């Protein structure tokens, strides 16, 4: 019976599930993880409730004044520059942020809910990198990241890897601004003010009203000594003081609305792709087994020549059930693991585990359905 | 029967691929035929924004000048796509630049290169709309300011634009006109 099965079914029983698994991998599983990764970029950023506003160029004094407002919880000021960062010989142009307020990281894109990996030890010169930077440079926890600012070369140690910071095109990294790093930036920066600040509001509406009507980026207000004439200074001062800067303030809840709805739609589409491949595989496998049973070689063999009333037909179909089940369950599990581990976008391991579990359960269910079908066919073949 | 089985498997594969491709135009296999075309230009106004043009390059110190950037990206892709464009303006002492009209965005001041970058998000589609962003300039001294507009990686760098505006003292400008 085994030889007969080897001759008539073995190859097809391998080919059919393998073909289905390969098709499912390319048509469903890869797009599913791709969509999940893309959706995750926006969801993890804009669902961060502590990230309320981004304001331009506050002065040093202004940060303290803002924090004293009753409707503001805290202010995270930052410096920014776009520069080349090197990691083990690989160089990448990156949005580099410096901040002297690392104790307030929780209200930024570098909060705990977006952590992928953190260092066990603390570094004196830490830099927090995002997933995109890691993908491009191969940086790991503890890697040395070098940057040249003016004539100074500064080294940082990667102390945390976070989800890609899509608020900035190409992602961004955040370095602690103190000691040599601070001196290097201060030595070449022409302006003594922050580049911007993230604001966490206690009272969102009151904070929004205040920023839109009263906020001025005092970091841009220059000193009288910088101007050759009083007239030039007056033009500058009047232009600065008479302006409203509401259009230069980012409200994350507004900005994230459209992105979030698109991301949620993408996530729903990805979730649909989690189920569809198994329905398709089940239908095709059921039809495949039915077609095999309809073949003259099997029907004649079991009903007339060999096993009328005997049990060998069951053994024959058991071989098929075993091979198909093993290939489908094993194949889809491998596909899920291979696709998820080769993604260019980050998907949290909890989601990968959940999708892989669904895959194993679904393929096990398909195997049971195929087994029942084959047992019915075996029973019919014996007659 | 063998032919029927092979035919069935081939048919199943074709149906799944066609279904996934949704009419072929968005199919991953055909991605090489996608294209993006951008148009962008700088326009200026010194009559409080009533009229804009791109002919005049010199404006007087002390007068408010409005700059309008118009940008559009067309693609043959069925689904609209997000494109990022960056405008960089040098932070010179002689000029107060302020983002005036358009989608609210926070400019980032580069503390090392002394430039301010405005990063806008526009949508590329088959029937793309033209996006407009307005800036207000108040020059307090003579200066020549070079601005660059850069599209993201979806577009060839040939679409990027540079534009220079010059601010001159009123009396110098008058003298120049007299000579002409």
Coordinates of C-alpha atoms in Angstrom, one line a residue:
Chain A
X1 CA 0.0 0.0 0.0
X2 CA 2.8 2.4 0.9
X3 CA 4.5 1.7 -2.5
X4 CA 1.3 2.3 -4.3
X5 CA 0.9 5.6 -2.4
X6 CA 4.4 6.6 -3.1
X7 CA 3.8 6.0 -6.8
X8 CA 0.5 7.7 -7.1
X9 CA 0.2 10.4 -4.5
X10 CA 3.5 11.1 -2.8
X11 CA 4.8 13.7 -5.3
X12 CA 1.4 15.5 -5.7
X13 CA 0.8 15.4 -1.9
X14 CA 4.1 17.3 -1.5
X15 CA 3.7 19.6 -4.4
X16 CA 0.2 20.8 -3.6
X17 CA 0.8 22.0 0.0
X18 CA 4.2 23.4 -0.9
X19 CA 2.7 25.4 -3.8
X20 CA -0.1 26.7 -1.6
X21 CA 2.4 27.7 1.2
X22 CA 4.6 29.5 -1.3
X23 CA 1.6 31.3 -2.9
X24 CA 0.3 32.3 0.6
X25 CA 3.8 33.6 1.6
X26 CA 4.0 36.0 -1.3
X27 CA 0.4 36.9 -1.8
X28 CA -0.8 37.1 1.8
X29 CA 1.8 36.7 4.6
X30 CA 4.4 39.2 3.2
X31 CA 1.8 41.9 2.5
X32 CA 0.2 41.3 5.8
X33 CA 3.4 41.9 7.8
X34 CA 4.2 44.8 5.4
X35 CA 0.9 46.5 6.2
X36 CA 1.2 45.8 9.9
X37 CA 4.7 47.4 9.8
X38 CA 3.5 50.5 8.0
X39 CA 0.4 50.9 10.2
X40 CA 2.6 50.5 13.3
X41 CA 4.7 53.5 12.2
X42 CA 1.8 56.0 12.6
X43 CA -0.1 54.2 15.4
X44 CA 2.9 54.0 17.8
X45 CA 3.7 57.7 17.2
X46 CA 0.3 59.4 17.2
X47 CA -1.4 57.2 19.9
X48 CA 1.2 58.6 22.3
X49 CA -1.1 60.7 24.5
X50 CA 1.8 62.5 26.2
X51 CA 3.0 64.1 23.0
X52 CA 0.7 67.1 22.5
X53 CA 2.5 70.1 20.8
X54 CA 5.7 70.9 19.0
X55 CA 6.7 74.5 19.2
X56 CA 9.6 76.3 17.4
X57 CA 12.7 78.0 18.9
X58 CA 11.9 78.7 22.6
X59 CA 14.6 80.7 24.4
X60 CA 16.3 79.2 27.5
X61 CA 14.3 81.4 29.9
X62 CA 11.1 80.7 28.0
X63 CA 11.2 77.0 28.7
X64 CA 11.1 77.6 32.4
X65 CA 8.3 80.2 32.0
X66 CA 6.2 77.7 30.0
X67 CA 6.7 75.0 32.6
X68 CA 5.3 77.4 35.2
X69 CA 2.0 77.7 33.3
X70 CA -0.7 75.7 35.1
X71 CA -2.0 74.1 31.9
X72 CA 1.4 72.7 30.9
X73 CA 2.8 69.6 32.5
X74 CA 6.3 69.7 31.1
X75 CA 8.4 71.0 28.3
X76 CA 11.1 69.0 26.5
X77 CA 13.5 71.3 24.7
X78 CA 15.8 70.1 21.9
X79 CA 18.6 71.1 19.6
X80 CA 18.6 69.8 16.1
X81 CA 21.0 69.4 13.3
X82 CA 21.2 67.2 10.2
X83 CA 24.5 65.5 9.9
X84 CA 26.4 62.4 9.0
X85 CA 26.6 59.8 11.8
X86 CA 29.1 56.9 11.6
X87 CA 28.7 53.4 13.1
X88 CA 31.5 50.9 12.5
X89 CA 32.5 52.5 9.2
X90 CA 29.0 52.9 7.9
X91 CA 27.9 56.5 7.5
X92 CA 24.3 57.8 7.2
X93 CA 22.9 61.3 7.0
X94 CA 20.6 61.6 10.0
X95 CA 18.3 64.0 11.8
X96 CA 20.3 64.4 15.1
X97 CA 18.6 65.8 18.2
X98 CA 20.3 66.9 21.4
X99 CA 18.5 67.4 24.7
X100 CA 19.5 68.3 28.2
X101 CA 16.1 67.0 29.5
X102 CA 16.5 63.2 29.2
X103 CA 14.5 62.9 32.4
X104 CA 11.4 64.0 30.4
X105 CA 11.9 61.5 27.5
X106 CA 8.5 59.9 28.3
X107 CA 6.7 62.8 26.7
X108 CA 8.6 62.4 23.4
X109 CA 8.8 59.8 20.6
X110 CA 11.5 58.1 22.8
X111 CA 9.0 56.9 25.4
X112 CA 8.8 53.5 27.0
X113 CA 5.9 52.3 24.9
X114 CA 8.1 52.7 21.7
X115 CA 11.2 50.9 23.1
X116 CA 12.4 48.0 21.1
X117 CA 15.6 47.3 23.2
X118 CA 17.5 49.1 25.9
X119 CA 20.9 48.8 27.5
X120 CA 21.4 47.0 30.8
X121 CA 24.0 49.5 31.8
X122 CA 23.9 53.3 31.7
X123 CA 26.3 55.3 29.5
X124 CA 27.7 58.7 30.2
X125 CA 27.1 59.7 26.5
X126 CA 24.0 57.9 25.5
X127 CA 22.3 58.2 22.1
X128 CA 18.8 56.8 21.4
X129 CA 18.5 55.5 17.8
X130 CA 15.4 54.4 15.9
X131 CA 14.7 51.2 14.0
X132 CA 15.4 52.8 10.6
X133 CA 18.8 53.9 11.7
X134 CA 19.6 50.4 13.0
X135 CA 18.4 48.9 9.7
X136 CA 20.7 51.2 7.7
X137 CA 23.8 51.2 9.8
X138 CA 23.7 47.9 11.7
X139 CA 24.0 49.7 15.0
X140 CA 23.3 47.7 18.2
X141 CA 23.1 48.4 21.9
X142 CA 26.5 49.6 23.0
X143 CA 27.7 50.5 19.4
X144 CA 29.7 53.7 19.2
X145 CA 28.1 56.4 17.0
X146 CA 30.4 59.2 15.9
X147 CA 29.6 62.6 14.6
X148 CA 31.9 65.5 13.7
X149 CA 30.6 68.9 14.6
X150 CA 32.8 71.7 13.5
X151 CA 36.3 70.5 14.4
X152 CA 35.2 68.3 17.2
X153 CA 34.5 64.6 16.9
X154 CA 32.0 63.3 19.4
X155 CA 31.3 59.7 20.3
X156 CA 28.1 58.4 21.7
X157 CA 27.0 54.9 22.8
X158 CA 23.7 53.5 21.7
X159 CA 21.7 53.0 24.9
X160 CA 18.3 52.4 23.4
X161 CA 16.6 51.4 20.1
X162 CA 13.1 52.8 19.5
X163 CA 10.5 52.5 16.8
X164 CA 11.2 54.6 13.7
X165 CA 10.6 58.3 14.3
X166 CA 8.5 59.1 11.2
X167 CA 7.7 62.6 12.5
X168 CA 10.9 63.4 10.7
X169 CA 11.7 62.3 7.1
X170 CA 14.2 59.5 7.3
X171 CA 13.8 59.0 11.1
X172 CA 15.8 60.6 13.9
X173 CA 18.2 59.9 16.8
X174 CA 18.3 61.6 20.1
X175 CA 21.5 62.3 22.0
X176 CA 22.1 63.5 25.6
X177 CA 23.4 67.1 25.5
X178 CA 25.9 67.6 28.2
X179 CA 29.7 67.8 28.7
X180 CA 31.8 67.6 25.6
X181 CA 28.8 67.2 23.4
X182 CA 27.2 70.4 24.7
X183 CA 30.5 72.3 24.4
X184 CA 30.9 71.2 20.8
X185 CA 27.4 72.4 19.8
X186 CA 27.7 75.6 21.7
X187 CA 31.0 76.4 20.1
X188 CA 29.6 76.4 16.6
X189 CA 26.0 77.3 17.0
X190 CA 25.3 80.9 16.1
X191 CA 22.1 81.1 18.2
X192 CA 21.8 80.6 21.9
X193 CA 18.3 79.1 22.0
X194 CA 16.7 75.8 21.5
X195 CA 15.6 74.5 18.0
X196 CA 12.2 73.6 19.4
X197 CA 10.3 71.9 22.2
X198 CA 7.7 69.2 22.8
X199 CA 5.0 70.3 25.2
X200 CA 2.9 68.0 27.3
X201 CA -0.4 69.7 28.3
X202 CA -2.3 69.3 31.6
X203 CA -5.2 71.1 30.1
X204 CA -5.1 70.5 26.3
X205 CA -7.6 73.1 25.2
X206 CA -6.2 75.9 27.4
X207 CA -2.7 75.0 26.3
X208 CA -3.8 75.1 22.6
X209 CA -5.4 78.5 23.0
X210 CA -2.4 79.9 24.7
X211 CA 0.1 78.6 22.2
X212 CA -2.0 79.7 19.2
X213 CA -2.6 83.2 20.4
X214 CA 0.4 84.1 22.7
X215 CA 3.4 81.9 21.9
X216 CA 6.4 83.6 20.3
X217 CA 9.6 81.8 19.5
X218 CA 11.8 84.1 21.6
X219 CA 14.9 82.1 20.5
X220 CA 14.6 84.0 17.2
X221 CA 14.6 87.4 18.8
X222 CA 18.0 88.8 18.3
X223 CA 20.0 91.2 20.5
X224 CA 20.4 94.9 19.7
X225 CA 24.1 94.4 19.6
X226 CA 23.9 92.2 16.6
X227 CA 22.6 95.0 14.4
X228 CA 24.6 97.9 13.0
X229 CA 21.8 100.4 13.2
X230 CA 18.9 101.1 15.5
X231 CA 16.6 101.2 12.4
X232 CA 17.5 97.7 11.4
X233 CA 16.9 96.4 14.9
X234 CA 13.6 98.1 15.1
X235 CA 12.4 96.5 11.9
X236 CA 13.5 93.1 13.2
X237 CA 11.9 93.7 16.6
X238 CA 8.6 95.0 15.2
X239 CA 8.4 92.2 12.7
X240 CA 9.0 89.6 15.5
X241 CA 6.6 91.1 18.0
X242 CA 3.7 91.8 15.6
X243 CA 3.7 88.2 14.2
X244 CA 1.5 85.4 15.2
X245 CA 3.1 82.0 15.1
X246 CA 0.1 79.7 15.3
X247 CA 0.9 78.2 11.9
X248 CA 4.3 77.0 13.2
X249 CA 2.9 75.0 16.1
X250 CA 2.2 71.3 15.5
X251 CA -0.8 69.8 17.3
X252 CA -0.1 66.1 17.3
X253 CA -3.7 65.1 17.8
X254 CA -4.7 67.1 14.7
X255 CA -1.7 66.0 12.7
X256 CA -2.2 62.4 13.6
X257 CA -5.9 62.2 12.8
X258 CA -5.5 61.5 9.1
X259 CA -2.4 59.3 9.5
X260 CA -4.1 57.3 12.3
X261 CA -7.2 56.6 10.3
X262 CA -5.1 55.5 7.3
X263 CA -3.0 53.4 9.6
X264 CA -6.0 51.8 11.3
X265 CA -7.5 50.9 7.8
X266 CA -4.1 49.3 6.9
X267 CA -4.1 47.4 10.1
X268 CA -7.6 46.1 9.5
X269 CA -6.6 45.1 6.0
X270 CA -3.6 43.2 7.5
X271 CA -5.9 41.5 9.9
X272 CA -8.0 40.3 7.0
X273 CA -4.9 38.9 5.4
X274 CA -4.4 36.9 8.6
X275 CA -7.5 34.9 7.9
X276 CA -7.9 34.8 4.1
X277 CA -4.9 32.6 3.3
X278 CA -6.2 29.8 5.5
X279 CA -9.6 29.9 4.0
X280 CA -8.1 29.7 0.5
X281 CA -5.7 26.9 1.5
X282 CA -8.5 24.9 3.1
X283 CA -10.8 25.2 0.0
X284 CA -8.0 24.4 -2.5
X285 CA -6.8 21.4 -0.4
X286 CA -10.3 20.0 0.0
X287 CA -10.8 20.3 -3.8
X288 CA -7.4 18.8 -4.4
X289 CA -8.2 15.7 -2.3
X290 CA -11.5 15.3 -3.9
X291 CA -9.9 15.4 -7.4
X292 CA -7.3 12.9 -6.3
X293 CA -10.1 10.6 -5.1
X294 CA -11.9 10.9 -8.4
X295 CA -8.9 9.7 -10.3
X296 CA -9.5 6.3 -11.9
X297 CA -6.3 4.9 -10.5
X298 CA -7.5 5.3 -6.9
X299 CA -11.2 4.4 -7.3
X300 CA -10.5 1.3 -9.4
X301 CA -7.7 0.2 -7.2
X302 CA -9.6 0.4 -4.0
X303 CA -13.0 -0.7 -5.1
X304 CA -12.2 -3.5 -7.5
X305 CA -8.7 -4.9 -7.3
X306 CA -7.3 -4.9 -3.9
X307 CA -9.2 -3.8 -0.9
X308 CA -12.9 -4.4 -1.3
X309 CA -14.0 -4.5 2.3
X310 CA -10.5 -4.2 3.6
X311 CA -8.8 -1.4 5.6
X312 CA -5.8 -0.6 3.4
X313 CA -7.6 2.4 1.8
X314 CA -7.6 4.0 5.2
X315 CA -3.8 3.6 5.5
X316 CA -3.4 5.0 2.0
X317 CA -5.3 8.1 2.9
X318 CA -3.6 8.4 6.3
X319 CA -0.3 8.8 4.5
X320 CA -1.8 11.7 2.5
X321 CA -3.3 13.3 5.6
X322 CA 0.0 13.1 7.5
X323 CA 2.1 14.6 4.6
X324 CA -0.3 17.4 3.8
X325 CA -0.8 18.3 7.5
X326 CA 2.9 18.3 8.2
X327 CA 3.7 20.5 5.2
X328 CA 0.9 22.9 5.7
X329 CA 1.5 23.4 9.5
X330 CA 5.3 23.4 9.2
X331 CA 5.4 25.4 6.0
X332 CA 3.1 28.2 7.2
X333 CA 4.9 28.4 10.5
X334 CA 8.3 28.8 8.7
X335 CA 6.8 31.3 6.3
X336 CA 5.5 33.5 9.2
X337 CA 8.9 33.3 11.0
X338 CA 11.0 34.0 7.8
X339 CA 8.8 36.8 6.6
X340 CA 8.6 38.5 10.0
X341 CA 12.3 38.3 10.6
X342 CA 13.2 39.7 7.2
X343 CA 11.0 42.8 7.5
X344 CA 12.4 46.2 6.9
X345 CA 9.7 47.8 9.1
X346 CA 9.4 47.0 12.8
X347 CA 6.5 44.8 14.0
X348 CA 6.4 44.1 17.8
X349 CA 7.3 40.5 18.7
X350 CA 3.9 40.2 20.5
X351 CA 2.1 40.8 17.2
X352 CA 4.4 38.3 15.4
X353 CA 3.8 35.7 18.1
X354 CA 0.0 36.3 17.9
X355 CA 0.0 36.0 14.0
X356 CA 2.2 32.9 14.2
X357 CA -0.1 31.3 16.8
X358 CA -3.1 32.0 14.6
X359 CA -1.2 30.4 11.7
X360 CA -0.5 27.2 13.7
X361 CA -4.1 27.0 14.9
X362 CA -5.5 27.6 11.5
X363 CA -3.3 25.1 9.8
X364 CA -4.1 22.6 12.5
X365 CA -7.8 23.2 11.8
X366 CA -7.2 22.8 8.1
X367 CA -5.4 19.5 8.7
X368 CA -8.4 18.2 10.7
X369 CA -10.8 19.2 8.0
X370 CA -8.6 17.5 5.4
X371 CA -8.3 14.4 7.6
X372 CA -12.1 14.2 8.0
X373 CA -12.5 14.6 4.2
X374 CA -9.9 11.9 3.5
X375 CA -11.5 9.5 6.0
X376 CA -14.9 10.0 4.3
X377 CA -13.2 9.4 0.9
X378 CA -11.4 6.4 2.3
X379 CA -14.7 5.0 3.5
X380 CA -16.3 5.6 0.1
X381 CA -13.3 4.0 -1.6
X382 CA -13.7 0.8 0.4
X383 CA -17.2 0.5 -0.9
Chain B
X1 CA -7.1 13.3 -14.8
X2 CA -3.5 14.4 -14.4
X3 CA -4.0 17.2 -16.8
X4 CA -7.1 18.2 -14.9
X5 CA -5.2 18.4 -11.6
X6 CA -2.4 20.4 -13.2
X7 CA -4.9 22.7 -14.8
X8 CA -6.7 23.1 -11.5
X9 CA -3.5 24.1 -9.6
X10 CA -2.5 26.5 -12.3
X11 CA -5.9 28.0 -12.3
X12 CA -5.9 28.4 -8.6
X13 CA -2.5 30.2 -8.7
X14 CA -3.7 32.6 -11.5
X15 CA -7.0 33.4 -9.6
X16 CA -5.1 34.2 -6.4
X17 CA -2.5 36.3 -8.1
X18 CA -5.1 38.2 -10.2
X19 CA -7.2 38.8 -7.1
X20 CA -4.3 40.1 -5.1
X21 CA -3.2 42.3 -7.9
X22 CA -6.7 43.9 -8.1
X23 CA -6.8 44.5 -11.8
X24 CA -3.1 44.5 -12.3
X25 CA -2.4 48.3 -12.1
X26 CA -1.4 48.1 -8.4
X27 CA 0.4 44.8 -8.7
X28 CA 3.8 44.6 -7.1
X29 CA 5.0 42.8 -10.2
X30 CA 4.3 45.9 -12.3
X31 CA 5.8 48.4 -9.9
X32 CA 8.6 49.4 -12.3
X33 CA 6.0 51.2 -14.5
X34 CA 5.1 53.7 -11.7
X35 CA 6.1 57.3 -12.1
X36 CA 6.0 60.6 -10.2
X37 CA 6.1 64.0 -11.9
X38 CA 6.5 67.2 -9.8
X39 CA 6.0 70.8 -10.4
X40 CA 7.1 73.5 -8.0
X41 CA 7.8 77.2 -8.1
X42 CA 8.4 80.3 -6.0
X43 CA 6.2 83.4 -6.3
X44 CA 6.5 86.7 -4.5
X45 CA 4.3 89.6 -3.6
X46 CA 5.1 93.1 -2.2
X47 CA 1.5 94.3 -2.3
X48 CA 0.3 92.6 0.8
X49 CA -0.4 89.3 -1.0
X50 CA -2.9 90.7 -3.6
X51 CA -0.8 89.6 -6.5
X52 CA 2.1 87.2 -6.9
X53 CA 4.7 86.9 -9.6
X54 CA 8.0 85.3 -10.2
X55 CA 9.7 88.0 -12.2
X56 CA 11.0 90.4 -9.6
X57 CA 14.0 89.2 -7.6
X58 CA 14.9 92.3 -5.6
X59 CA 12.8 93.8 -2.8
X60 CA 13.5 96.7 -0.5
X61 CA 14.7 96.5 3.0
X62 CA 11.9 97.3 5.5
X63 CA 9.0 96.3 3.2
X64 CA 7.0 93.1 3.9
X65 CA 7.4 90.5 1.1
X66 CA 5.2 87.4 0.9
X67 CA 6.5 84.3 -0.8
X68 CA 4.2 81.6 -2.1
X69 CA 5.4 78.1 -2.9
X70 CA 3.2 76.1 -5.2
X71 CA 3.9 72.3 -5.5
X72 CA 2.2 69.4 -7.1
X73 CA 3.1 65.8 -7.6
X74 CA 1.3 63.6 -10.1
X75 CA 1.6 59.9 -10.2
X76 CA 0.0 57.1 -12.1
X77 CA -0.5 55.1 -8.9
X78 CA -4.2 54.3 -8.2
X79 CA -3.9 55.0 -4.5
X80 CA -2.8 58.5 -3.4
X81 CA 0.6 58.6 -1.8
X82 CA 2.2 60.8 0.8
X83 CA 5.2 62.9 -0.4
X84 CA 7.4 65.0 1.9
X85 CA 9.0 68.2 0.7
X86 CA 11.5 70.3 2.6
X87 CA 12.1 73.9 2.2
X88 CA 15.3 75.3 3.8
X89 CA 15.8 79.0 4.5
X90 CA 19.1 80.2 5.9
X91 CA 18.7 81.9 9.3
X92 CA 20.3 85.2 8.4
X93 CA 20.3 88.1 10.8
X94 CA 19.1 90.4 7.9
X95 CA 15.8 88.6 7.5
X96 CA 12.8 87.6 9.6
X97 CA 11.1 84.7 8.0
X98 CA 7.8 83.4 9.2
X99 CA 5.6 80.6 7.9
X100 CA 2.3 82.2 7.3
X101 CA -0.4 80.1 5.5
X102 CA -0.7 76.4 4.7
X103 CA -0.8 73.2 6.7
X104 CA 0.5 73.9 10.3
X105 CA 4.0 72.5 10.7
X106 CA 6.8 73.3 13.1
X107 CA 10.0 74.3 11.4
X108 CA 13.2 72.9 12.8
X109 CA 16.1 75.2 13.3
X110 CA 19.5 73.5 12.6
X111 CA 21.7 74.8 15.4
X112 CA 24.9 73.8 13.6
X113 CA 24.2 74.8 10.0
X114 CA 22.2 77.8 10.9
X115 CA 19.3 77.0 8.6
X116 CA 15.6 76.5 9.2
X117 CA 13.9 73.5 7.6
X118 CA 10.1 73.4 6.9
X119 CA 9.0 69.9 6.1
X120 CA 5.6 69.7 4.4
X121 CA 3.5 66.7 3.6
X122 CA 1.6 66.7 0.3
X123 CA -0.4 64.0 -1.5
X124 CA 0.6 62.6 -4.9
X125 CA -2.3 61.2 -7.0
X126 CA -3.5 60.8 -10.6
X127 CA -5.5 64.1 -10.3
X128 CA -3.1 65.8 -7.8
X129 CA -4.1 69.1 -6.3
X130 CA -1.6 72.0 -6.1
X131 CA -0.4 72.7 -2.6
X132 CA 0.4 76.3 -1.5
X133 CA 2.5 77.5 1.3
X134 CA 2.9 81.2 2.1
X135 CA 5.8 82.8 4.0
X136 CA 6.3 86.3 5.3
X137 CA 9.7 88.0 4.9
X138 CA 10.6 91.2 6.7
X139 CA 14.2 92.2 5.7
X140 CA 16.0 94.6 7.9
X141 CA 19.4 94.8 6.1
X142 CA 20.7 94.1 2.6
X143 CA 21.0 90.4 2.0
X144 CA 20.8 87.7 -0.6
X145 CA 18.9 84.6 0.5
X146 CA 19.1 81.2 -1.3
X147 CA 16.3 78.8 -0.6
X148 CA 16.1 75.2 -1.6
X149 CA 13.0 73.0 -2.1
X150 CA 13.8 69.2 -2.0
X151 CA 11.3 66.4 -2.7
X152 CA 11.7 63.1 -0.9
X153 CA 13.1 59.9 -2.4
X154 CA 9.9 59.2 -4.4
X155 CA 11.1 61.8 -6.9
X156 CA 14.2 62.3 -8.9
X157 CA 16.5 65.1 -7.6
X158 CA 16.0 66.9 -10.9
X159 CA 12.7 68.1 -9.6
X160 CA 14.3 69.9 -6.6
X161 CA 14.3 73.7 -6.9
X162 CA 16.5 76.6 -5.7
X163 CA 15.5 80.2 -5.6
X164 CA 17.3 83.4 -4.6
X165 CA 15.8 86.6 -3.4
X166 CA 17.7 89.8 -2.9
X167 CA 16.9 92.6 -0.4
X168 CA 18.3 96.0 -1.2
X169 CA 18.3 99.4 0.5
X170 CA 15.6 101.7 -0.9
X171 CA 18.0 104.5 -2.1
X172 CA 20.4 102.0 -3.8
X173 CA 17.4 100.6 -5.7
X174 CA 16.3 104.0 -6.8
X175 CA 19.8 104.9 -8.1
X176 CA 19.9 101.7 -10.1
X177 CA 16.6 102.6 -11.7
X178 CA 17.8 106.0 -12.6
X179 CA 20.9 104.6 -14.3
X180 CA 18.7 102.3 -16.4

